[in-house]
Coordinates of C-alpha atoms in Angstrom, one line a residue:
X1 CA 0.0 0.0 0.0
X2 CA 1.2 3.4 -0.9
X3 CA 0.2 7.1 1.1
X4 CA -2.9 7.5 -1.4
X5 CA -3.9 3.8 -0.3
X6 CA -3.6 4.6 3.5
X7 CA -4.9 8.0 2.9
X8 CA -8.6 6.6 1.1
X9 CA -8.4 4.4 4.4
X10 CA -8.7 7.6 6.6
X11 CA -11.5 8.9 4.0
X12 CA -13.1 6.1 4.8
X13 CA -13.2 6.6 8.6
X14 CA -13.5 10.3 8.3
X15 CA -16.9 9.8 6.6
X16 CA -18.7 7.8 10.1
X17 CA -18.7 11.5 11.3
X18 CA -21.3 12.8 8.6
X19 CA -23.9 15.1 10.2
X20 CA -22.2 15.1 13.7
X21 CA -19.2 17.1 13.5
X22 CA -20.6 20.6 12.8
X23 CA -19.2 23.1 13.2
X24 CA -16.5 21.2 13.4
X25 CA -14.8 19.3 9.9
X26 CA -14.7 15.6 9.6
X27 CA -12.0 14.2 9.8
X28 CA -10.4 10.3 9.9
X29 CA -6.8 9.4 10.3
X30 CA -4.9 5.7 10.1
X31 CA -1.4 5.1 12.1
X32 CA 0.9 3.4 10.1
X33 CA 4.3 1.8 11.2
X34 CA 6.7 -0.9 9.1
X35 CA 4.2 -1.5 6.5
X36 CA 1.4 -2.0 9.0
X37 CA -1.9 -0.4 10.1
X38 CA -2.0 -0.1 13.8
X39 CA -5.2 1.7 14.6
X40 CA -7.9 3.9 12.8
X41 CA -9.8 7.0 14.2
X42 CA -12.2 9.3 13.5
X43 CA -13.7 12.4 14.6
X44 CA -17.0 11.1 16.0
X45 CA -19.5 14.3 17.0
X46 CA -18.3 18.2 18.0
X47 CA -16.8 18.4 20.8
X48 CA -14.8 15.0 21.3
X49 CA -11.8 13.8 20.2
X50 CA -10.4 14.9 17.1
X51 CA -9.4 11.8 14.7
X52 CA -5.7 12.1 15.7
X53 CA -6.7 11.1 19.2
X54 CA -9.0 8.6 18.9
X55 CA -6.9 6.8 16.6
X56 CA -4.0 7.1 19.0
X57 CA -6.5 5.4 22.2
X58 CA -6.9 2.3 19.8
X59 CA -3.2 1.6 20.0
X60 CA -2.0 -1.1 21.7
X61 CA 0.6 0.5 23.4
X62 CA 1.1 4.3 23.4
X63 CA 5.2 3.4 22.8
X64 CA 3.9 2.0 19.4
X65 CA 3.2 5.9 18.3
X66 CA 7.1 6.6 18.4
X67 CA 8.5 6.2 14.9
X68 CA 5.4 5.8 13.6
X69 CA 3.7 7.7 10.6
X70 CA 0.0 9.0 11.1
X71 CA -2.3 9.6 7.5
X72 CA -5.3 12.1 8.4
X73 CA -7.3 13.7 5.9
X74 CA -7.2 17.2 7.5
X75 CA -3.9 19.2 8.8
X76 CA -4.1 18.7 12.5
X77 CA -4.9 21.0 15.0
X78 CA -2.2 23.7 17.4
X79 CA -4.5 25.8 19.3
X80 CA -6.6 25.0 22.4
X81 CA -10.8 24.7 21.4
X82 CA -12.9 21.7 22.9
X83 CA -9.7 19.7 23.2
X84 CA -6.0 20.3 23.4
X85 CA -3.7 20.3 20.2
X86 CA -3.5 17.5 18.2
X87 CA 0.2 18.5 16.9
X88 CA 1.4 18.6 20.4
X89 CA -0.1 15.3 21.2
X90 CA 1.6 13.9 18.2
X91 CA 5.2 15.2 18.7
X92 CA 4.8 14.1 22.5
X93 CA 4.2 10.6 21.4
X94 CA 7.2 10.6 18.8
X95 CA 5.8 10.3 15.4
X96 CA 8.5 10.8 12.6
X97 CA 5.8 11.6 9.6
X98 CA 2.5 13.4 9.5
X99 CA 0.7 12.7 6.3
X100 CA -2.3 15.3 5.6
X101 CA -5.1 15.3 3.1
X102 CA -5.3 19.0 3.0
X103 CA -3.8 22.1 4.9
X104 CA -7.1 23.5 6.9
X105 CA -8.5 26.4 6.0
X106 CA -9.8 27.7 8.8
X107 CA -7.1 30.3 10.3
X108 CA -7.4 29.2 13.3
X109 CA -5.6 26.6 12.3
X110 CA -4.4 26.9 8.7
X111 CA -0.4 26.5 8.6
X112 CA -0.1 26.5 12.3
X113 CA -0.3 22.8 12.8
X114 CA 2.5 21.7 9.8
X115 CA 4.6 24.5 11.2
X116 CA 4.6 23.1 14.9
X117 CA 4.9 19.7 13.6
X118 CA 8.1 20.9 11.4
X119 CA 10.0 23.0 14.2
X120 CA 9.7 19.7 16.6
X121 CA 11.2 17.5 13.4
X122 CA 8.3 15.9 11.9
X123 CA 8.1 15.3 8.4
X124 CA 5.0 16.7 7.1
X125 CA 3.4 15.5 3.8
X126 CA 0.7 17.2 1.7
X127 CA -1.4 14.7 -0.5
X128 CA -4.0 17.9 -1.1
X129 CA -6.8 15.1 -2.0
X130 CA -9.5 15.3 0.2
X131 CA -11.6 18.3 -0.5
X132 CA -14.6 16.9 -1.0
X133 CA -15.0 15.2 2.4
X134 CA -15.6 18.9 4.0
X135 CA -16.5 20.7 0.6
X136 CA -18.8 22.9 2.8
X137 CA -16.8 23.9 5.2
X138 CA -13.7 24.8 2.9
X139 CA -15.8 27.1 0.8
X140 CA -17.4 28.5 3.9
X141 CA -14.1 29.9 5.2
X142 CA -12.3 30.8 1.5
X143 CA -15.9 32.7 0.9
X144 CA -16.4 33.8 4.1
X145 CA -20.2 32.8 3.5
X146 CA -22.1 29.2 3.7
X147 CA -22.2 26.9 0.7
X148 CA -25.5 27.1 -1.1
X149 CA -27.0 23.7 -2.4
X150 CA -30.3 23.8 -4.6
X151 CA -32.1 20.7 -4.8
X152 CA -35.3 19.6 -6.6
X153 CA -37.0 16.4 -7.7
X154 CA -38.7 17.4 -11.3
X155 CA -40.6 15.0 -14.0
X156 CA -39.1 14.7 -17.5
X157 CA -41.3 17.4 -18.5
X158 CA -39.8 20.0 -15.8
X159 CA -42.6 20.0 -13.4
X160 CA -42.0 19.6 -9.5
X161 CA -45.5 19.3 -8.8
X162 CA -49.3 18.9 -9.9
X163 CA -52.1 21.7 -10.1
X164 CA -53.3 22.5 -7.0
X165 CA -52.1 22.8 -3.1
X166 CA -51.4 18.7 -3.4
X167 CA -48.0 17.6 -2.7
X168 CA -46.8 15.5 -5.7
X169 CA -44.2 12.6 -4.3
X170 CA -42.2 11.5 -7.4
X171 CA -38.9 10.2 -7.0
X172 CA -38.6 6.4 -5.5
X173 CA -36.7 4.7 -2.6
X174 CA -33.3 4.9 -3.9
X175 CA -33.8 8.9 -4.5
X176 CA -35.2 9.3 -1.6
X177 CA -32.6 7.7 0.8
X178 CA -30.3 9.8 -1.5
X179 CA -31.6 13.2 -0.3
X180 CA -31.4 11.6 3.2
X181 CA -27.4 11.6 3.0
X182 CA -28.1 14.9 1.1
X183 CA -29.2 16.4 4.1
X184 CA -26.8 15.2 6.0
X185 CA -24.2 16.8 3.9
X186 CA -25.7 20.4 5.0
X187 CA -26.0 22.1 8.3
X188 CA -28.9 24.2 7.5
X189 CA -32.4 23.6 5.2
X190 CA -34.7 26.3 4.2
X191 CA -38.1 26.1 2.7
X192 CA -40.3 29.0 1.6
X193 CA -43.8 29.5 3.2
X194 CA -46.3 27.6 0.8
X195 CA -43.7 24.3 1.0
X196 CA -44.5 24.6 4.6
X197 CA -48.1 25.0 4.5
X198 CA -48.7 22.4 1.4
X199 CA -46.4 19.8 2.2
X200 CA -46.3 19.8 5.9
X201 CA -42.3 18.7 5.9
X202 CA -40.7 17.5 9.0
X203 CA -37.4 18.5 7.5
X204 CA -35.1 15.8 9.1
X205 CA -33.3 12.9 8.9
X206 CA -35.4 10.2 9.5
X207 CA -32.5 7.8 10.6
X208 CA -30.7 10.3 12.6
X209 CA -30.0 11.2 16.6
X210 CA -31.9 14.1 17.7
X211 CA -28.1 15.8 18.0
X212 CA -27.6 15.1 14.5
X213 CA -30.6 17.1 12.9
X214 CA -29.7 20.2 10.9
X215 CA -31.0 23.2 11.5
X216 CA -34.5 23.9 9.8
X217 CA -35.6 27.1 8.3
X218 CA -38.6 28.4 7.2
X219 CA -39.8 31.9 5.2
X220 CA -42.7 32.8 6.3
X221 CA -44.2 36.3 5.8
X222 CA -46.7 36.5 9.0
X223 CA -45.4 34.3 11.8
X224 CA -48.5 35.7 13.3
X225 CA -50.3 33.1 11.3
X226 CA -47.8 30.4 12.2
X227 CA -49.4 26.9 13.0
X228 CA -47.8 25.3 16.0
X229 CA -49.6 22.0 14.9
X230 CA -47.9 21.9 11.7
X231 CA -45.2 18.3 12.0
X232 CA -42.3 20.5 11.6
X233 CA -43.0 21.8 15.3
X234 CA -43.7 18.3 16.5
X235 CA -39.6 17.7 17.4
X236 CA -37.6 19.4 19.4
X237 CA -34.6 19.9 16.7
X238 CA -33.8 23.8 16.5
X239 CA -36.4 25.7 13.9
X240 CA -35.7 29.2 12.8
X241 CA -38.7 31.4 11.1
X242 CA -37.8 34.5 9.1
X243 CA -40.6 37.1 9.3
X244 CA -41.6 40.4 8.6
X245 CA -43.8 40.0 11.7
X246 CA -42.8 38.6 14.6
X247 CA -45.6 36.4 16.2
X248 CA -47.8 37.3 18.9
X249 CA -47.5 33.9 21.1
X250 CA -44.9 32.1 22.8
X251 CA -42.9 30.2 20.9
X252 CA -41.5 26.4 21.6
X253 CA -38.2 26.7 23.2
X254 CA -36.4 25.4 19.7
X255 CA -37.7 28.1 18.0
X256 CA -36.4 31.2 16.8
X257 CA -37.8 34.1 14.9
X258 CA -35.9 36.8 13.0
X259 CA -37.4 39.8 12.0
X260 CA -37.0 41.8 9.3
X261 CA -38.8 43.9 6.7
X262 CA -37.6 41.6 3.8
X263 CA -36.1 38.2 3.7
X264 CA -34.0 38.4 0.0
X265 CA -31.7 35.1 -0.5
X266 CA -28.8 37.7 0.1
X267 CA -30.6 38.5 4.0
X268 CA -30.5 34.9 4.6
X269 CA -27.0 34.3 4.1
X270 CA -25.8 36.8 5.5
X271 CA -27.5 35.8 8.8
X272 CA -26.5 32.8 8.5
X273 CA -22.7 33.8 7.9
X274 CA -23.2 35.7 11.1
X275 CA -24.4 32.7 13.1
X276 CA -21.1 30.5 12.1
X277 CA -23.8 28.0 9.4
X278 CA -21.4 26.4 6.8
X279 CA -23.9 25.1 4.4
X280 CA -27.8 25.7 3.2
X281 CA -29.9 23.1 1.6
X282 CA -32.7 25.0 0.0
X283 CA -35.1 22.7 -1.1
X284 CA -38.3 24.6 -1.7
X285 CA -40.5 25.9 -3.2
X286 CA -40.0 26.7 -7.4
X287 CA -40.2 30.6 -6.2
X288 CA -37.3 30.3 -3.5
X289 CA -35.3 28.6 -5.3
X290 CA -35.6 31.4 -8.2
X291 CA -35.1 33.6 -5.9
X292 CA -31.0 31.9 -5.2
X293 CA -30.6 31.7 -8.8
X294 CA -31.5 35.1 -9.8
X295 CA -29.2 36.5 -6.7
X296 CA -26.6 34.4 -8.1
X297 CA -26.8 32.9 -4.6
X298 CA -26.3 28.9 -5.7
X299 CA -23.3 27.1 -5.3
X300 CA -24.0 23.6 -6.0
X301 CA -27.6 22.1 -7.7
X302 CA -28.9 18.6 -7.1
X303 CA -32.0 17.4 -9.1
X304 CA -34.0 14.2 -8.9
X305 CA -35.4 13.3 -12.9
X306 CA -38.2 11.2 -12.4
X307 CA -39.5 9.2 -15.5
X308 CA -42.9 10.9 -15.2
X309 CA -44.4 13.6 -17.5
X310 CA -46.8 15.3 -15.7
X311 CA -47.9 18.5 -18.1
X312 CA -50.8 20.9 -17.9
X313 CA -50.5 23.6 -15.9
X314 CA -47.9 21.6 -13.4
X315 CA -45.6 23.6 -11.2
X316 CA -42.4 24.1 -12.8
X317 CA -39.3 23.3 -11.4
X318 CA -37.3 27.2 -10.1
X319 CA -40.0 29.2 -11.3
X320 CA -40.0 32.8 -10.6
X321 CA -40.9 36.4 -11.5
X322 CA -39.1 38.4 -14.4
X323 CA -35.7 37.0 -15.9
X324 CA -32.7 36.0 -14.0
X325 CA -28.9 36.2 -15.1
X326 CA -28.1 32.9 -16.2
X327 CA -26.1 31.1 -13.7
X328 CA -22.7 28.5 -15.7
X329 CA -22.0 25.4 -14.2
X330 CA -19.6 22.5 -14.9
X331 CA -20.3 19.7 -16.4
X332 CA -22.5 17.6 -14.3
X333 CA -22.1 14.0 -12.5
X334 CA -25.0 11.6 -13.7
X335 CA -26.1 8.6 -11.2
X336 CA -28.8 6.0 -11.2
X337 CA -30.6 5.9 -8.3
X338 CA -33.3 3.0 -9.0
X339 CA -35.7 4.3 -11.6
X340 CA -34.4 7.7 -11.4
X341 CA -31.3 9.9 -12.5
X342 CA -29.7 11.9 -9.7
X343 CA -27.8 15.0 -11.8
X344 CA -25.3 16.9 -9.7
X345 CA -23.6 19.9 -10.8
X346 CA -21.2 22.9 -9.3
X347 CA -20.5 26.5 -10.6
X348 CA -17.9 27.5 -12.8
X349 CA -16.7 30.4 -11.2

């Protein structure tokens, strides 16, 4: 095995953290010595041990550490936050070679860890190959704002849903389970006032922890007409409502309204930037999702293709008033999903 072998090893582990690491990265590492994994680790929820120590507690003996060379996906650690420094740790214990997937971004910690590592002798290696296991929250601090995903399930013909205040399911099992993980992927999800009212979302992860759940958002123009029976209010995982009028009851504990006289895509970011969120999943309705595109405000767009026509006077998929600039993206990554065709696609900017 080579360092990109070892290195896909600590991909591997880094990925058990998905949806329980915010704010925090995830990140895995794999302990190496003569040709011969010792222990694996990974960074299992905000606010435990980074990957670089729990990799090091499933040693046999601590002594094994000295010599030894660790692979972890994200450059470690040199300041003091929920736990001590991970470089420190690691010269303590007498490792020769540090092998990282990617310098962090974060300046906190960007270049700090390598260069502690360095002045105590360590060699420290850069495969820079594992951006996409924390593609949020590398944009989120090279943009200074959160990642913006747009996803949709649409029929062949374009349309998202039937006439009417029905809610249209369309895509199957396998595209469904798939916007499970997608929600994972993203600390925050929005929806827009009539997806709340017509489809009555829950907005979570059905097989997650309580601790797990992002953080759902909702537009909604009166909160004085907010309905407190409505599912989304039916668990306890934080809610936030952006209003132009604050309502006139008490509000569940997990709740949270924001006022403000007008709620554009560039408000919502920017309170979100301000709040430390790394990554929005907007996922409704066609006029909110316009809404991104036409403020240029969408980074990354996910649609579910269906093989249903539905025609008529069907709601279109990101559907809006007036003309929008048109947004470029790259060439998109086509999966199969059961019946249906996941497209995924990224700007070109």
């Amino acid at each position: 095995m080579n360092d990109q072998d070892y290195m896909q090893l600590a991909v591997t582990e880094a990925w058990k953290g998905l949806g329980a690491t915010w704010t925090n990265p995830r990140v895995g590492a794999v302990i190496v010595k003569d040709g011969r994994i010792l222990a694996r680790g990974y960074h299992h929820r905000f606010g435990e041990p980074h990957a670089e120590i729990d990799a090091i507690s499933h040693l046999n003996s601590l002594t094994d550490a000295k010599g030894a060379t660790i692979y972890v996906t994200l450059e470690p650690c040199s300041h003091y936050g929920k736990t001590p420094p991970c470089a420190d740790r690691l010269v303590a214990l007498g490792f020769s070679r540090v092998v990282i997937g990617q310098a962090d971004p974060n300046p906190i910690v960007g270049g700090k860890g390598i260069d502690r590592l360095t002045k105590h002798g360590v060699v420290v290696d850069n495969l820079d190959d594992t951006e996409m296991v924390n593609e949020a929250y590398n944009f989120y601090y090279r943009r200074k704002r959160p990642m913006v995903t747009l996803k949709y399930a649409m029929s062949l013909d374009g349309k998202i849903n039937q006439a009417g205040n029905n809610r249209t399911r369309l895509s199957g099992d396998e595209a469904w389970q798939d916007s499970q993980r997608l929600r994972q992927l993203n600390q925050a999800i929005l929806v827009g006032e009539r997806t709340y009212r017509v489809d009555d979302p829950r907005l979570t992860i059905r097989s997650a922890r309580d601790e797990t759940q992002p953080l759902r958002i909702i537009l909604i123009r009166d909160a004085r007409h907010l309905d407190l029976n409505a599912k989304l209010f039916q668990s306890s995982e934080p809610v936030w409502i952006l209003t132009s009028h604050q309502p006139t009851f008490a509000l569940p504990e997990f709740v949270k309204a924001f006022e403000a006289p007008d709620w554009s895509p560039a408000a919502v970011v920017k309170l979100l930037s301000d709040q430390g969120i790394q990554s929005l999943l907007v996922e409704g309705g066609s006029h909110v999702q316009a809404a991104f595109v036409a403020a240029g405000l969408v980074d990354k767009l996910v649609a579910y293709i269906t093989p249903l026509m539905i025609g008529g006077t069907g709601l279109s998929a990101v559907t809006g008033l007036g003309n929008a600039h048109m947004l470029r993206f790259t060439s998109p990554t086509i999966q199969r999903l059961g019946d249906d065709i996941k497209l995924t696609a990224r700007r070109d900017d």
